[in-house]
Short mmCIF file of C-alpha atoms and ligand atoms in Angstrom, two decimals:
data_model
loop_
_atom_site.label_atom_id
_atom_site.label_comp_id
_atom_site.label_asym_id
_atom_site.label_seq_id
_atom_site.Cartn_x
_atom_site.Cartn_y
_atom_site.Cartn_z
CA MET G 13 0.00 0.00 0.00
CA GLN G 14 1.17 3.53 -0.65
CA PRO G 15 1.82 5.78 2.36
CA TYR G 16 -0.45 8.78 2.85
CA THR G 17 0.49 12.27 3.98
CA PHE G 18 -1.81 14.44 6.06
CA THR G 19 -1.59 18.13 6.90
CA PRO G 20 -2.48 19.43 10.38
CA ILE G 21 -5.53 21.69 10.25
CA GLY G 22 -4.93 23.17 13.70
CA LEU G 23 -2.92 23.32 16.89
CA ILE G 24 -4.02 22.70 20.48
CA HIS G 25 -3.27 25.23 23.22
CA SER G 26 -3.59 23.30 26.45
CA PRO G 27 -2.78 23.72 30.17
CA PHE G 28 -0.85 20.42 29.93
CA LYS G 29 2.71 21.46 29.16
CA GLU G 30 4.20 17.97 29.54
CA LYS G 31 2.87 14.42 29.16
CA PHE G 32 3.05 13.69 32.88
CA GLY G 33 -0.28 14.55 34.51
CA ILE G 34 -2.42 14.48 31.37
CA PRO G 35 -5.55 12.39 32.01
CA ARG G 36 -5.52 9.07 30.15
CA GLN G 37 -8.80 9.87 28.41
CA PRO G 38 -10.86 13.02 27.83
CA ALA G 39 -13.60 13.98 30.32
CA LEU G 40 -11.50 12.92 33.33
CA ALA G 41 -10.44 16.53 33.92
CA GLN G 42 -13.36 18.71 32.82
CA SER G 43 -11.67 21.87 34.15
CA ALA G 44 -8.97 21.59 31.49
CA ARG G 45 -10.02 24.42 29.19
CA MET G 46 -8.17 24.46 25.90
CA THR G 47 -8.37 26.04 22.50
CA LEU G 48 -7.90 24.68 19.02
CA GLU G 49 -6.51 27.32 16.68
CA LEU G 50 -7.12 26.47 13.01
CA LEU G 51 -4.21 27.04 10.66
CA PRO G 52 -4.25 28.62 7.19
CA PRO G 53 -5.89 27.86 4.79
CA PHE G 54 -8.41 26.12 7.08
CA ASN G 55 -8.89 29.09 9.44
CA GLN G 56 -11.76 30.63 7.52
CA PRO G 57 -15.30 30.91 8.95
CA ASP G 58 -16.72 28.69 6.19
CA THR G 59 -14.92 25.55 7.46
CA VAL G 60 -16.82 25.66 10.77
CA ARG G 61 -20.16 27.00 9.61
CA GLY G 62 -22.86 25.06 11.51
CA LEU G 63 -20.41 23.47 13.96
CA GLU G 64 -21.66 25.58 16.89
CA ALA G 65 -24.92 23.59 16.79
CA PHE G 66 -23.08 20.49 18.08
CA SER G 67 -22.26 20.08 21.77
CA HIS G 68 -19.31 17.71 21.23
CA VAL G 69 -16.67 17.10 18.59
CA TRP G 70 -14.30 14.26 17.72
CA LEU G 71 -10.70 15.34 17.34
CA GLN G 72 -8.25 13.27 15.35
CA PHE G 73 -4.71 14.23 16.23
CA VAL G 74 -1.07 13.17 16.12
CA PHE G 75 0.74 11.86 19.21
CA HIS G 76 3.55 14.11 18.05
CA ASP G 77 5.55 13.99 21.27
CA THR G 78 6.05 10.20 21.16
CA LEU G 79 6.00 9.67 17.41
CA ALA G 80 9.71 8.87 17.24
CA ARG G 81 9.35 5.94 19.66
CA GLY G 82 7.53 3.82 17.10
CA TRP G 83 5.13 1.04 18.04
CA SER G 84 4.94 -2.52 19.31
CA PRO G 85 2.27 -5.22 18.81
CA LEU G 86 1.70 -5.60 22.55
CA VAL G 87 1.30 -2.79 25.08
CA ARG G 88 0.83 -2.56 28.87
CA PRO G 89 -2.25 -0.46 29.66
CA PRO G 90 -2.00 1.46 32.97
CA ARG G 91 -5.53 0.25 33.83
CA LEU G 92 -4.16 -3.31 34.03
CA GLY G 93 -1.49 -2.24 36.51
CA GLY G 94 1.27 -1.91 33.92
CA ASN G 95 2.10 -5.65 33.86
CA ALA G 96 -0.53 -7.38 31.70
CA LYS G 97 -0.22 -6.96 27.95
CA VAL G 98 -2.91 -6.49 25.32
CA GLY G 99 -2.69 -5.98 21.58
CA VAL G 100 -2.01 -2.44 20.46
CA PHE G 101 -5.33 -2.44 18.60
CA ALA G 102 -7.12 -3.49 21.82
CA SER G 103 -5.70 -0.39 23.53
CA ARG G 104 -5.66 3.40 23.37
CA SER G 105 -1.86 3.43 23.64
CA THR G 106 0.05 6.29 22.06
CA HIS G 107 2.58 3.79 20.58
CA ARG G 108 0.68 2.79 17.46
CA PRO G 109 1.73 1.99 13.88
CA ASN G 110 0.17 5.32 12.90
CA ALA G 111 0.46 7.62 15.91
CA LEU G 112 -3.11 8.88 15.68
CA GLY G 113 -5.25 9.85 18.66
CA LEU G 114 -9.01 10.22 18.89
CA SER G 115 -10.77 12.25 21.58
CA LEU G 116 -14.40 13.17 22.07
CA VAL G 117 -14.65 16.56 23.78
CA PRO G 118 -17.28 19.19 24.64
CA LEU G 119 -17.29 22.15 22.26
CA LEU G 120 -17.77 25.32 24.32
CA GLY G 121 -17.40 27.94 21.63
CA VAL G 122 -16.55 28.78 18.03
CA ASP G 123 -14.88 32.13 17.44
CA THR G 124 -14.42 33.31 13.85
CA ARG G 125 -13.56 36.96 14.54
CA ASN G 126 -9.84 36.56 13.91
CA GLY G 127 -9.14 33.30 12.12
CA VAL G 128 -10.95 30.35 13.73
CA THR G 129 -10.59 29.28 17.35
CA LEU G 130 -12.60 26.55 19.06
CA THR G 131 -12.89 26.46 22.85
CA LEU G 132 -12.91 22.92 24.22
CA ALA G 133 -13.16 21.32 27.64
CA GLY G 134 -11.75 18.24 29.26
CA ALA G 135 -9.37 17.10 26.54
CA ASP G 136 -6.44 14.75 27.17
CA LEU G 137 -4.08 16.68 24.90
CA LEU G 138 -0.57 18.04 25.25
CA ASP G 139 0.04 21.72 24.47
CA GLY G 140 1.04 22.00 20.80
CA THR G 141 -0.72 18.81 19.65
CA PRO G 142 -1.32 18.92 15.88
CA VAL G 143 -4.94 18.19 14.95
CA LEU G 144 -5.70 16.48 11.65
CA ASP G 145 -9.48 16.63 11.63
CA ILE G 146 -12.59 17.73 13.52
CA LYS G 147 -15.92 15.95 13.20
CA PRO G 148 -19.21 16.64 14.97
CA TYR G 149 -20.38 13.98 17.42
CA ILE G 150 -23.70 12.45 16.39
CA PRO G 151 -25.35 10.98 19.50
CA PHE G 152 -28.03 8.88 17.83
CA VAL G 153 -25.46 6.75 16.02
CA GLU G 154 -22.45 7.07 18.33
CA ALA G 155 -23.86 6.86 21.88
CA ILE G 156 -24.08 3.17 22.78
CA PRO G 157 -24.97 2.94 26.50
CA ASP G 158 -24.91 -0.89 26.68
CA ALA G 159 -21.58 -1.31 24.85
CA ARG G 160 -18.90 -3.51 26.50
CA GLY G 161 -15.76 -1.68 27.62
CA GLY G 162 -13.28 -4.57 27.90
CA PHE G 163 -10.59 -3.94 30.51
CA VAL G 164 -11.70 -0.31 30.88
CA ASP G 165 -15.33 -0.99 31.78
CA GLY G 166 -16.00 1.98 34.06
CA PRO G 167 -14.09 4.98 35.33
CA PRO G 168 -10.74 4.47 37.07
CA PRO G 169 -10.51 4.59 40.87
CA THR G 170 -9.70 8.05 42.19
CA LEU G 171 -7.57 9.46 45.01
CA VAL G 172 -8.62 11.89 47.71
CA VAL G 173 -6.83 15.25 47.18
CA ARG G 174 -5.70 17.38 50.13
CA TRP G 175 -3.87 20.70 50.12
CA SER G 176 -1.14 21.75 52.53
CA ALA G 177 -1.61 25.17 54.16
CA VAL G 178 1.45 26.42 52.24
CA ALA G 179 0.02 25.30 48.89
CA GLN G 180 -3.31 26.97 49.65
CA GLN G 181 -1.55 30.26 50.32
CA GLN G 182 0.64 29.95 47.23
CA LEU G 183 -2.38 29.20 45.06
CA ALA G 184 -3.77 32.69 45.65
CA ALA G 185 -0.67 34.20 43.98
CA GLN G 186 -1.08 32.15 40.79
CA PRO G 187 -2.90 33.53 37.73
CA GLY G 188 -6.38 32.01 37.30
CA ALA G 189 -6.25 30.53 40.82
CA ALA G 190 -9.78 29.06 40.87
CA GLU G 191 -9.41 27.34 37.50
CA LEU G 192 -5.94 26.10 38.41
CA ALA G 193 -7.19 24.69 41.73
CA ALA G 194 -10.00 22.78 40.03
CA LEU G 195 -7.60 21.36 37.46
CA ILE G 196 -5.07 20.32 40.13
CA ASP G 197 -7.83 18.50 42.04
CA GLU G 198 -8.93 16.62 38.94
CA VAL G 199 -5.43 15.76 37.70
CA LEU G 200 -4.21 14.48 41.06
CA ALA G 201 -7.44 12.55 41.75
CA GLN G 202 -6.63 10.52 38.61
CA ASP G 203 -3.29 9.42 40.11
CA PRO G 204 -0.85 10.56 37.40
CA ARG G 205 1.96 8.25 38.59
CA PRO G 206 3.11 5.52 36.20
CA ALA G 207 1.23 2.28 36.97
CA TYR G 208 4.23 0.53 38.52
CA GLN G 209 5.25 3.36 40.90
CA ASP G 210 4.22 3.39 44.55
CA ASP G 211 6.78 5.38 46.48
CA PRO G 212 5.06 7.33 49.29
CA GLY G 213 8.18 9.40 50.02
CA ARG G 214 8.60 10.62 46.48
CA VAL G 215 7.71 14.20 45.60
CA TYR G 216 6.45 14.68 42.05
CA GLY G 217 6.13 17.85 40.00
CA VAL G 218 3.61 18.58 37.27
CA HIS G 219 3.51 21.62 34.97
CA LEU G 220 -0.06 22.96 34.57
CA TYR G 221 -0.80 26.30 32.91
CA HIS G 222 2.05 28.53 34.14
CA SER G 223 2.54 26.75 37.44
CA ASN G 224 4.69 23.97 38.79
CA VAL G 225 2.73 21.85 41.27
CA ARG G 226 4.58 19.61 43.71
CA PHE G 227 2.73 16.74 45.37
CA ARG G 228 3.11 13.31 46.93
CA ILE G 229 0.81 10.33 47.16
CA ALA G 230 0.41 7.91 50.07
CA ASP G 231 -2.43 5.66 51.29
CA GLY G 232 -4.87 6.76 48.60
CA VAL G 233 -4.35 10.46 49.32
CA ALA G 234 -2.64 12.95 47.02
CA GLU G 235 -1.28 15.94 48.93
CA VAL G 236 -0.55 19.21 47.15
CA LEU G 237 2.66 20.42 48.78
CA GLU G 238 3.67 23.54 46.87
CA ILE G 239 2.70 25.66 43.88
CA ALA G 240 5.16 28.00 42.20
CA ALA G 241 5.47 29.86 38.93
CA PHE G 242 6.96 27.44 36.40
CA ALA G 243 10.67 28.03 35.86
CA PRO G 244 12.27 26.05 33.01
CA ASN G 245 15.56 24.30 33.92
N1 SAM K 329 -8.17 9.83 23.80
C1 SAM K 329 -7.00 9.54 22.98
C2 SAM K 329 -7.16 8.25 22.22
O1 SAM K 329 -7.81 7.33 22.72
O2 SAM K 329 -6.59 8.16 21.14
C3 SAM K 329 -5.74 9.55 23.79
C4 SAM K 329 -5.52 8.38 24.70
S1 SAM K 329 -3.86 8.35 25.24
C5 SAM K 329 -3.90 6.98 26.35
C6 SAM K 329 -3.85 9.72 26.33
C7 SAM K 329 -2.46 10.12 26.66
O3 SAM K 329 -1.83 10.57 25.50
C8 SAM K 329 -2.37 11.27 27.61
O4 SAM K 329 -2.47 10.83 28.96
C9 SAM K 329 -0.98 11.84 27.30
O5 SAM K 329 -0.01 11.22 28.11
C10 SAM K 329 -0.75 11.40 25.86
N2 SAM K 329 -0.71 12.51 24.92
C11 SAM K 329 -1.59 13.52 24.78
N3 SAM K 329 -1.22 14.34 23.78
C12 SAM K 329 -0.09 13.82 23.26
C13 SAM K 329 0.77 14.19 22.20
N4 SAM K 329 0.53 15.27 21.45
N5 SAM K 329 1.87 13.42 21.94
C14 SAM K 329 2.13 12.33 22.69
N6 SAM K 329 1.34 11.92 23.72
C15 SAM K 329 0.25 12.66 24.00
#
């Protein structure tokens, strides 16, 4: 078969500045507001005419950050604890023969005043993700309430999130404090650690919006320790 070449139609601007901490599927962190900026020549109002009538859209995108790692026939889904293997096509792994992702996300707004920008919620996308296509979600054909979900039948277990007094104080100094706090709660509740890691003493850092959030996890509780303005190394 001949290879095919596709051109990104837009770029994601997301609070997730690194892979660590991004929810493993959309909708798990509904506070994650992001925008999709369409690129020329697709950034004309005609391409999105009528889209605002849909509440949700499918995004097809490139796992650009891990593209170079290639793929393997078997993968270890985090939901199976990181040990059991399933076929790549029985998974939503990023390491696929064609590094394409698919996310269903709420569409909050369509702005065509200066190019085209879509406002989205709850997506599981890294900042800078190239988007290849947008399609409206059609509930009467695509919502299947009694479908079987294999090894991901149901939402993942969540952690309790607590904040240290220091972190609560530091939060107030961060831009968009309320939105940031909601996102931190959702991201940490999902337990962002790799499946095989359980080290209660370890302090982790995650880069969300313009902030670096330090936390640790022990006995089913994630504790926010510190929040500071993000400073690149
Ligand atoms: N909903 C999508 C799907 O099923 O195709 C993505 C599922 S994948 C398991 C979700 C993970 O992809 C996120 O937790 C994040 O680590 C990773 N991710 C998101 N954007 C990415 C990008 N642009 N490049 C590489 N990895 C990315």
